Short mmCIF file of C-alpha atoms in Angstrom, two decimals:
data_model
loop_
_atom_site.label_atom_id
_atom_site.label_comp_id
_atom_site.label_asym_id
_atom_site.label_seq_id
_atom_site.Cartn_x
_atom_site.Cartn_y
_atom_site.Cartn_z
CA UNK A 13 4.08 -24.91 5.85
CA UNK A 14 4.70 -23.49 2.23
CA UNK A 15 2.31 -20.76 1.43
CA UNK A 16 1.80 -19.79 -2.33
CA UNK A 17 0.88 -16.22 -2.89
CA UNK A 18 -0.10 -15.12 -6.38
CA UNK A 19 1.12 -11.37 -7.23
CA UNK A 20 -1.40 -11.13 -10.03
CA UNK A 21 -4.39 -12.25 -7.58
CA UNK A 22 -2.88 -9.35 -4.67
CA UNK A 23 -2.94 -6.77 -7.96
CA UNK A 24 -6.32 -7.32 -8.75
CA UNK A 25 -7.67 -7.18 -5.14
CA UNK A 26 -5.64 -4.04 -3.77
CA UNK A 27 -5.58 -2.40 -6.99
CA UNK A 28 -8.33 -2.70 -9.04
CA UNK A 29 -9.74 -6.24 -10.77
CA UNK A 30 -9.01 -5.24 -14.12
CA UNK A 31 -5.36 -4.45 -14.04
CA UNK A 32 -2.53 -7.44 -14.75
CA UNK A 33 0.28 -5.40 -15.62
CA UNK A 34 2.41 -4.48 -12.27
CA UNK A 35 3.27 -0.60 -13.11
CA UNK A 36 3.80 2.71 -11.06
CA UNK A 37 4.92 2.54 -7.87
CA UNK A 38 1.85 3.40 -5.72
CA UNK A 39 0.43 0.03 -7.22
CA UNK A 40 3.96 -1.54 -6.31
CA UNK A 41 3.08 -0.70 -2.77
CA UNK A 42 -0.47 -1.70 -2.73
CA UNK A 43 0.49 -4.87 -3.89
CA UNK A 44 3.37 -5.37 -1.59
CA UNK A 45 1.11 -4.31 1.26
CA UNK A 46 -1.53 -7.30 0.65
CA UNK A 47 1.34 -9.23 0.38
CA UNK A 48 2.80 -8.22 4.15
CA UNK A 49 -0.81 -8.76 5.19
CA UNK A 50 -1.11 -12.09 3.82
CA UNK A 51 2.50 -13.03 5.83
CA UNK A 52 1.37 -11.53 9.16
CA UNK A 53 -1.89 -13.98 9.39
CA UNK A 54 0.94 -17.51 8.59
CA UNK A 55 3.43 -16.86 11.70
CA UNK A 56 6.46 -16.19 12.62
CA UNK A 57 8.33 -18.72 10.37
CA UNK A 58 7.45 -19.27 6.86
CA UNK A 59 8.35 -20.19 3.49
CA UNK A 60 6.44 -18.76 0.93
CA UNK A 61 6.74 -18.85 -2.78
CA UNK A 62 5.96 -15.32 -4.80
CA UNK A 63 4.18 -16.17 -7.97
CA UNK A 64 4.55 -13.91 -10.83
CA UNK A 65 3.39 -16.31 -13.11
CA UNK A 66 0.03 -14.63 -14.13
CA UNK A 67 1.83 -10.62 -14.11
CA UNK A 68 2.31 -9.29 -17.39
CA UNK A 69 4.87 -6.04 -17.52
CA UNK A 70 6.57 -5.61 -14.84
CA UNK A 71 8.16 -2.33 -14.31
CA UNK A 72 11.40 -1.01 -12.24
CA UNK A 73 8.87 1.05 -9.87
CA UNK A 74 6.98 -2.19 -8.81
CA UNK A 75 10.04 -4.24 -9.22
CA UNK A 76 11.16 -2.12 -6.26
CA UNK A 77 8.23 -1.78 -3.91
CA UNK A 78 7.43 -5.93 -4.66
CA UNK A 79 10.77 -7.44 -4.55
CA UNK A 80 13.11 -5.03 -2.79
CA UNK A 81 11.24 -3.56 -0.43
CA UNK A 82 9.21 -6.97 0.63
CA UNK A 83 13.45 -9.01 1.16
CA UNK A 84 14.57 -5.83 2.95
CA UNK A 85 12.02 -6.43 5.64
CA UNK A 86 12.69 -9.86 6.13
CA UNK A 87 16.52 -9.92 5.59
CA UNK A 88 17.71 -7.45 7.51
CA UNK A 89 20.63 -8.81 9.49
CA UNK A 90 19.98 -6.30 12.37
CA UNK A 91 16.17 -7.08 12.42
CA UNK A 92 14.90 -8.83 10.57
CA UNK A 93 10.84 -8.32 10.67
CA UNK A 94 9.94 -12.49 10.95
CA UNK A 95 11.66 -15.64 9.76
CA UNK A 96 10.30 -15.63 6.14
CA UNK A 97 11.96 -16.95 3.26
CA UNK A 98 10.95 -16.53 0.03
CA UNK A 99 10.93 -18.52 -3.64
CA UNK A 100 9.93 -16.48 -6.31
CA UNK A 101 8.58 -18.65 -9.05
CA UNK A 102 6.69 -17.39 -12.94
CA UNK A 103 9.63 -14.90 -13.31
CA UNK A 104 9.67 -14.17 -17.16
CA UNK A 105 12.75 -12.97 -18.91
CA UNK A 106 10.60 -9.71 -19.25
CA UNK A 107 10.18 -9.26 -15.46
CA UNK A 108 14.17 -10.13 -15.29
CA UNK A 109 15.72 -6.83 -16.48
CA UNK A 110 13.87 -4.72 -13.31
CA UNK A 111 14.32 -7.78 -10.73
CA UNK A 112 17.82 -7.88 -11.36
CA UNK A 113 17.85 -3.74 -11.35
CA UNK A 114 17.00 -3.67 -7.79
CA UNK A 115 18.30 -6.18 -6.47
CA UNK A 116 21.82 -4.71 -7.98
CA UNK A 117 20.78 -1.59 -6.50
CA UNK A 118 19.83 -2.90 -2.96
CA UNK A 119 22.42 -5.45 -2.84
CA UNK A 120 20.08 -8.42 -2.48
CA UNK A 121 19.99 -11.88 -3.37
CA UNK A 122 16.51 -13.97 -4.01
CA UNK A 123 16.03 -17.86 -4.99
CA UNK A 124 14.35 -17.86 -7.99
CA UNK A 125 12.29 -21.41 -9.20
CA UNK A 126 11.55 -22.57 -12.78
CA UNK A 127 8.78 -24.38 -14.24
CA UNK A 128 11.04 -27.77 -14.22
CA UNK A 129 11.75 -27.12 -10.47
CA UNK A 130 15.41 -26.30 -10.73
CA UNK A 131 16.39 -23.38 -8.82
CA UNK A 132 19.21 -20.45 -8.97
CA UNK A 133 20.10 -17.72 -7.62
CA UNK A 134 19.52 -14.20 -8.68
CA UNK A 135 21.20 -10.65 -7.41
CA UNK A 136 23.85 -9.64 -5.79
CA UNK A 137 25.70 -12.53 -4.17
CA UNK A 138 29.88 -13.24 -3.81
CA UNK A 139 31.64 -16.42 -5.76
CA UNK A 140 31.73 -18.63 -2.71
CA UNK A 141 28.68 -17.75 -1.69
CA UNK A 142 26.96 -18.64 -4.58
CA UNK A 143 29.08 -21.96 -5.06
CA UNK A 144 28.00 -22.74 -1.54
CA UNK A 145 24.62 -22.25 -1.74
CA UNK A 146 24.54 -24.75 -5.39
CA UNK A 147 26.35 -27.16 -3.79
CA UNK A 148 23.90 -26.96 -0.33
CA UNK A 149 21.17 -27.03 -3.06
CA UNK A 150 22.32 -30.02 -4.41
CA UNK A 151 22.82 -31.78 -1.15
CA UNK A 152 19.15 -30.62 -0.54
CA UNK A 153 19.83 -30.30 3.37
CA UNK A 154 22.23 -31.06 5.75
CA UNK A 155 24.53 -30.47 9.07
CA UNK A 156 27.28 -28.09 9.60
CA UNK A 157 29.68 -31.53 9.05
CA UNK A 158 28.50 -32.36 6.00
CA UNK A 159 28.28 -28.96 4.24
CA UNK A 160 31.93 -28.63 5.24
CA UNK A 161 32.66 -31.54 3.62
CA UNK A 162 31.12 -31.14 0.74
CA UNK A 163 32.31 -27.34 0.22
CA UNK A 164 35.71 -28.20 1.27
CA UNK A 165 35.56 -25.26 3.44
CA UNK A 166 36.74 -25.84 7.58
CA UNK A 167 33.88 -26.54 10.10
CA UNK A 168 34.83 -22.23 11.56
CA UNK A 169 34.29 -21.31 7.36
CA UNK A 170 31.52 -23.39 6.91
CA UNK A 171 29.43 -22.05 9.90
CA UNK A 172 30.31 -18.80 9.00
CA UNK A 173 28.99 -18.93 5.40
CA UNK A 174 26.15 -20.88 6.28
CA UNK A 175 25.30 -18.04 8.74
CA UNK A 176 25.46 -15.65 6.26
CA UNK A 177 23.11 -17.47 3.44
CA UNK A 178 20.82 -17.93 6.38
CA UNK A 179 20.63 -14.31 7.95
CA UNK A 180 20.02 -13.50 3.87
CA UNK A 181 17.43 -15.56 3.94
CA UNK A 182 18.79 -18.00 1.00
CA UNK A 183 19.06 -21.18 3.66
CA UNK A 184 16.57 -22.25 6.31
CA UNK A 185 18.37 -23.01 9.36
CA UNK A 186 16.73 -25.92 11.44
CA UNK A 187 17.58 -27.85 14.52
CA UNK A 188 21.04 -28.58 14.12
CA UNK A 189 21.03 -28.39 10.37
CA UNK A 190 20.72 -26.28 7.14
CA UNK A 191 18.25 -27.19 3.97
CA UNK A 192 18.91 -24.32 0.65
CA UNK A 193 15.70 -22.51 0.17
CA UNK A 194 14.49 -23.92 -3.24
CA UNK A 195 15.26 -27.54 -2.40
CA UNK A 196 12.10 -26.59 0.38
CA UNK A 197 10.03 -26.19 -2.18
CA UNK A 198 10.15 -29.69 -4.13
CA UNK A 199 10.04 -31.70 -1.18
CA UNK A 200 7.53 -34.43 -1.74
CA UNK A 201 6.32 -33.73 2.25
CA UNK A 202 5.16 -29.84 3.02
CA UNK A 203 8.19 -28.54 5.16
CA UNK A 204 6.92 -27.22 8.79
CA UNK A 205 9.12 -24.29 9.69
CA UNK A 206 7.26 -24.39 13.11
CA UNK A 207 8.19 -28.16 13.97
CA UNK B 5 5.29 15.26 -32.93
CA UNK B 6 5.02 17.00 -36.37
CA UNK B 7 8.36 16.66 -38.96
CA UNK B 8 8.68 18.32 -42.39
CA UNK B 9 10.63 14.99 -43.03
CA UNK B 10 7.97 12.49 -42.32
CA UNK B 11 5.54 11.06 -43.95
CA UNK B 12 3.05 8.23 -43.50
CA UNK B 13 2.39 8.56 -39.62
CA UNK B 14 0.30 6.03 -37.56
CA UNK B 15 -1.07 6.22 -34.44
CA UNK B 16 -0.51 3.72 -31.64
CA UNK B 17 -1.21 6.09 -28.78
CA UNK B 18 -3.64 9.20 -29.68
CA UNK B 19 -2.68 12.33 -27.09
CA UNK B 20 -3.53 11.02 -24.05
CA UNK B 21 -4.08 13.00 -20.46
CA UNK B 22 -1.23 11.65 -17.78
CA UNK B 23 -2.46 13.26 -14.21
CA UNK B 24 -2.33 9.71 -12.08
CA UNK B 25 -1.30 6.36 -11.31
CA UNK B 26 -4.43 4.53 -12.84
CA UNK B 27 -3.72 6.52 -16.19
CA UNK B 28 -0.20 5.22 -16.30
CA UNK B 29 -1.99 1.73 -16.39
CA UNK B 30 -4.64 2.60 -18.90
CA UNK B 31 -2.07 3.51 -21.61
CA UNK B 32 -0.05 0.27 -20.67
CA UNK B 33 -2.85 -1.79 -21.27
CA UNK B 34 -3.99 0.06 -24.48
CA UNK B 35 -0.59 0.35 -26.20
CA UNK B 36 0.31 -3.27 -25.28
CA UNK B 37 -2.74 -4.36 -27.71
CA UNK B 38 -1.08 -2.25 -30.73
CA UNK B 39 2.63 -2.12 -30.17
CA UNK B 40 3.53 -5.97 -31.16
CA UNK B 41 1.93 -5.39 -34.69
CA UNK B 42 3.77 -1.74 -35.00
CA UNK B 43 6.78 -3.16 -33.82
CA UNK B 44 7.41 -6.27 -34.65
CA UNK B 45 5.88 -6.56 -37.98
CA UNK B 46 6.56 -3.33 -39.57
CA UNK B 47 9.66 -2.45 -37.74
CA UNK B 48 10.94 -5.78 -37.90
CA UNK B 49 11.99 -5.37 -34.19
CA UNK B 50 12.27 -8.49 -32.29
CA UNK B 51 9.03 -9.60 -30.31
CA UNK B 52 10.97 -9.03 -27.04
CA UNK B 53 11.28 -5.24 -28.03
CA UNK B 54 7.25 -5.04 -27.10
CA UNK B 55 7.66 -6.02 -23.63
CA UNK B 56 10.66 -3.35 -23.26
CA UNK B 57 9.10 -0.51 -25.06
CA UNK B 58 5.59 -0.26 -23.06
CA UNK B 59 8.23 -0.35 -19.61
CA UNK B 60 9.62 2.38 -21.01
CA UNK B 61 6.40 4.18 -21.87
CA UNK B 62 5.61 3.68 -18.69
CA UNK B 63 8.67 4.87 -16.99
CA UNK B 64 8.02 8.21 -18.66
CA UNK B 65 4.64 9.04 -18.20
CA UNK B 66 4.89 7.97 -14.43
CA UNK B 67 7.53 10.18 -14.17
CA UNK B 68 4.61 13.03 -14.50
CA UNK B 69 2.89 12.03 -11.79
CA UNK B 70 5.77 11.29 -9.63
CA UNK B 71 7.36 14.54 -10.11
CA UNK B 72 5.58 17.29 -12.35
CA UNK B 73 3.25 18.47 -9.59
CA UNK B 74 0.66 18.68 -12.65
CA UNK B 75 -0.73 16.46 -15.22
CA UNK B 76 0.86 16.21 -18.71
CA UNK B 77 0.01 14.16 -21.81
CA UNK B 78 1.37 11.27 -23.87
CA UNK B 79 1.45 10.34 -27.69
CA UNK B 80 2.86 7.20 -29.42
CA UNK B 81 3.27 6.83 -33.38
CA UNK B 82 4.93 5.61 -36.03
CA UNK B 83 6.48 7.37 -38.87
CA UNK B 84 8.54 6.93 -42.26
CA UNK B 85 11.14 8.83 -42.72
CA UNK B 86 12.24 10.11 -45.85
CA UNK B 87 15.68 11.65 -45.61
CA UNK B 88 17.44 10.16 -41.92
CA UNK B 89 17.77 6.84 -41.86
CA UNK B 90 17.09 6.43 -46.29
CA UNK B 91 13.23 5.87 -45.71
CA UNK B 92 13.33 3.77 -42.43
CA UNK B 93 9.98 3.96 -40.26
CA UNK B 94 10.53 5.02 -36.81
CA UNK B 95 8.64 4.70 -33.41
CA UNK B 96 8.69 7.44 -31.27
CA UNK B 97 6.90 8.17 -28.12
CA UNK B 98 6.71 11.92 -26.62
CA UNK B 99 5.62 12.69 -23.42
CA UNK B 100 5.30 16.53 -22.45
CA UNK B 101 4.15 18.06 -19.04
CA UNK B 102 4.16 21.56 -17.73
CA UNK B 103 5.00 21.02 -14.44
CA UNK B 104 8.15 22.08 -12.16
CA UNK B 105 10.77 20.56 -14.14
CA UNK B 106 14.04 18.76 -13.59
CA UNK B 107 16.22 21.17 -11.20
CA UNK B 108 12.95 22.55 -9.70
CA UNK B 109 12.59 18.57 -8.52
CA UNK B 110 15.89 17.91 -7.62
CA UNK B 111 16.15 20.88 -5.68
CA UNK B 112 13.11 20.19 -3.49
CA UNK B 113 15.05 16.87 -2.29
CA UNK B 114 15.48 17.29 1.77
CA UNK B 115 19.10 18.45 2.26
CA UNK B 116 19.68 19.33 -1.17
CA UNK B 117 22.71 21.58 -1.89
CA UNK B 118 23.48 23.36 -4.72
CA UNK B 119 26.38 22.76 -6.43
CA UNK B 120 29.43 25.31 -8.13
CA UNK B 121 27.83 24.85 -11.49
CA UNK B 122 24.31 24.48 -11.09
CA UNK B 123 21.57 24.70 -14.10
CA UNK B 124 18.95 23.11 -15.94
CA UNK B 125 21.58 21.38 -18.10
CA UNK B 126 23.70 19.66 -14.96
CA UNK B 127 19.93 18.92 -13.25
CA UNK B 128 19.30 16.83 -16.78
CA UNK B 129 22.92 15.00 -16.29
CA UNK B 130 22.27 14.29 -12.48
CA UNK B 131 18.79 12.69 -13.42
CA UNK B 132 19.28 11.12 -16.63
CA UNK B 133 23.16 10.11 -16.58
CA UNK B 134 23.31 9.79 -12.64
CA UNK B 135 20.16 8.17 -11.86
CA UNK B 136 19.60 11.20 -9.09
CA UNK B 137 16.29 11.83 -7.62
CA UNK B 138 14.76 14.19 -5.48
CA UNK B 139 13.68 11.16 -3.15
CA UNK B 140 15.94 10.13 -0.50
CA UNK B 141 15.19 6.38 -0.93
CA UNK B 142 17.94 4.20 -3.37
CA UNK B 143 15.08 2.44 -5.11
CA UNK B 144 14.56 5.77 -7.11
CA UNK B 145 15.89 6.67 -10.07
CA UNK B 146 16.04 3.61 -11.93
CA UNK B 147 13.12 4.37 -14.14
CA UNK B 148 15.11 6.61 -16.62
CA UNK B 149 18.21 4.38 -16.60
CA UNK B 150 16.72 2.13 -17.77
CA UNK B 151 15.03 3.87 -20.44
CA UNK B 152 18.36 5.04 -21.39
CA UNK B 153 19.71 1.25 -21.30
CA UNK B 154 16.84 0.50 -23.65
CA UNK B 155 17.36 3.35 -26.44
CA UNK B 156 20.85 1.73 -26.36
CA UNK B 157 19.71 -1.84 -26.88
CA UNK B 158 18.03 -0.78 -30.08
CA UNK B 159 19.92 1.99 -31.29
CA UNK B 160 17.30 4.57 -30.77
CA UNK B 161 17.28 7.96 -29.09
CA UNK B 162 16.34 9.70 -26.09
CA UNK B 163 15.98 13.18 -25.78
CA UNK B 164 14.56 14.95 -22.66
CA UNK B 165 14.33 19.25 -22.69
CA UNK B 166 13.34 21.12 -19.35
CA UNK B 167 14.01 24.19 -18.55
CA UNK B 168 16.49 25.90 -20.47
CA UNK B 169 18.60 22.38 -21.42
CA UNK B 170 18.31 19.31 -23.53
CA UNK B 171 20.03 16.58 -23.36
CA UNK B 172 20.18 13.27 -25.42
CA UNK B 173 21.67 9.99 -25.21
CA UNK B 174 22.31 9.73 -29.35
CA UNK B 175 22.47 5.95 -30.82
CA UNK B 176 25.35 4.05 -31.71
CA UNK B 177 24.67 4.37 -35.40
CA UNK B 178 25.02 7.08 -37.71
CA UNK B 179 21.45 8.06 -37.95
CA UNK B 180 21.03 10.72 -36.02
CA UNK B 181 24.24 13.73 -35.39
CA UNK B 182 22.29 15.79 -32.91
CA UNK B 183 24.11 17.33 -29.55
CA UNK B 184 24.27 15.40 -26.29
CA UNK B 185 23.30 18.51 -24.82
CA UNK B 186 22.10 21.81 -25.79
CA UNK B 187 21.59 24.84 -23.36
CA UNK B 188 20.80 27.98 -23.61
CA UNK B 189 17.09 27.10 -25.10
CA UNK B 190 14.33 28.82 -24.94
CA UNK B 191 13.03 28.34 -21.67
CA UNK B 192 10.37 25.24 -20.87
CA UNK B 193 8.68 25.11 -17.91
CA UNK B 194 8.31 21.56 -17.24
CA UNK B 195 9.47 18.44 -19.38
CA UNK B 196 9.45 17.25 -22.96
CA UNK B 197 10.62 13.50 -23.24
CA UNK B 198 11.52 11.61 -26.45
CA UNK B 199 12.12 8.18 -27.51
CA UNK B 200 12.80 7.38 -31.02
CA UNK B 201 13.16 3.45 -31.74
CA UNK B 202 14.05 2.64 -35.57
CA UNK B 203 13.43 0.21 -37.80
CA UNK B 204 15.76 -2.73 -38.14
CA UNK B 205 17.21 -3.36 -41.67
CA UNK B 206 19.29 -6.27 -42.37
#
């Protein structure tokens, strides 16, 4: 299922009820805490859309506790802590500058959703990579066959890219097939990642 | 925060105490209410500047309570100048703490080695140029960069004295001909930070 977690709502109940501005990094980790908390009681797959929509300022502290440190746990190729993806959705073009500071400086990539539903990517991620992954996103989902195809890349390239989107967490791999990460997210039916 | 040169201050930010993380967000959420006026209508900054400028404010006044070991204090206003910039107002914010300084913090990193050449002045590069922390995790240091990235986006300055040193990243225009770094100060235990945003002029 796709779980929706609001970052302002996990401010106001680890921090304090007053506070809608996501500053200092002790708040950073409060916040990211009820956040892990929140993941640990949905499984061991899940998709699960960040909402920053209701956060004021963010800063570079709790860009780094919130978005960095929450993907490093899950997208670690070695291991990874559960199968969680993530869409991060409400991201102003004030809360851009520090997203896109840490995930420079932690070399990660995150699928970021506007208001219209259109998705892109945002971080650190190579040429073909990121041509793969739009072109996946168009397709919405499909098999090893047909990504290859449509990429132009061999079947041996193909599996080997889509490996990599998937261990970063940027595709959801299921039964014998890939779907991008955003396109999950505008499905008309809720997408079960435990089917 | 007193100058001979200027004239007409205002304050956005009275001197306010900096010992913790909840006083960090207290002065967000106060100076947020007054900077878009200050800023945007009579510095004629763009209303994406606000956003910006109370990240940086933050930036600096955690970086008291992440590494001063003590509390320190915080003051935001705006002033006119009379001779730099031909009568321009300016926005500055000063933070000041009396806590263990810049090399006092680097040096208490886990491993930390000292180098040839090592002073208050090089401790000041390392941070502020080099984005160095006395934290072993990457996600540190970002919180001055970026300061520094936004003094550059609109042409202000940032100065920061500790110890014996001072160093300042100097804006692109001519309105300011101060040193990039000074040493051999007086010392000051602790930090003095300052960020000087001008007016825009067409």
């Amino acid at each position: 299922m796709i779980n929706h977690i609001d970052v302002s709502s996990m401010l106001r109940k680890s921090v304090c009820e007053l506070y809608s501005n996501l500053v200092t990094r002790p708040t950073g980790a409060a916040v990211r805490c009820e956040i892990e908390q929140e993941l640990d009681r949905i499984g061991d797959r899940a998709l699960t859309v960040i909402d920053f929509s209701h956060v004021g300022l963010l800063d570079f502290s709790c860009a780094d506790e919130i978005v960095a440190k929450l993907l490093l746990q899950y997208v670690s190729t070695d291991a990874p802590r559960r199968e969680v993806y993530f869409v991060f959705r409400g991201i102003s073009e004030s809360h851009m500058e520090a997203i896109e500071t840490v995930l420079e400086r932690h070399k990660l990539a995150l699928v970021t959703q506007h208001a219209d539903g259109r998705t892109r990517l945002l971080g650190i991620i190579g040429l073909e990579e990121r041509l793969a992954w739009e072109i996946i996103s168009q397709l919405g989902a499909g098999a090893v066959a047909d990504i290859a195809e449509a990429t132009g890349l061999s079947r041996d390239a193909a599996e080997r890219m889509l490996d990599t989107l998937w261990r970063r967490r940027l595709l959801i791999r299921y039964d014998d097939g890939y779907v991008a990460v955003g396109s999950a997210t505008t499905r008309s039916e809720p997408l079960r990642l435990d089917a | 925060m007193k100058s001979a040169k200027a004239t007409e201050t205002s304050v956005l930010l009275e001197v306010t105490s900096i010992s913790k993380s909840d006083d960090v967000h207290e002065v967000v959420d106060k100076i947020q209410q007054r900077a878009q006026d200050a800023l945007v209508k009579n510095l004629n900054l763009d209303a994406k500047i606000t956003m910006r400028f109370t990240m940086a404010l933050s930036e600096v006044c955690q970086n008291i309570v992440e590494h001063a070991g003590r509390g320190g204090w915080v003051a935001v206003q705006t002033y006119t100048w009379r001779v730099r910039l031909g009568g321009r107002k300016v926005v500055v914010i000063a933070v000041a703490d009396p806590g263990i300084g810049f090399r006092k913090s680097l040096e208490s990193a886990p491993g930390f080695q000292r180098k040839d050449r090592w002073d208050d002045g090089q401790a000041l590069e390392e941070t502020v140029m080099r984005g160095a922390s006395r934290f072993r995790d990457p996600g540190r240091g970002q919180g001055l960069a970026g300061v520094r990235r936004f003094v550059g986006n609109w042409d202000g300055k940032l100065s920061i004295r500790s110890g014996s040193a001072r160093i300042a990243v100097l804006p692109k225009g001519d309105w300011d001909e101060d040193e990039p770094l000074l040493e051999d100060l007086p010392y000051f235990p602790g930090a003095q930070v300052q960020i000087t945003i001008p007016e825009r002029v067409a």
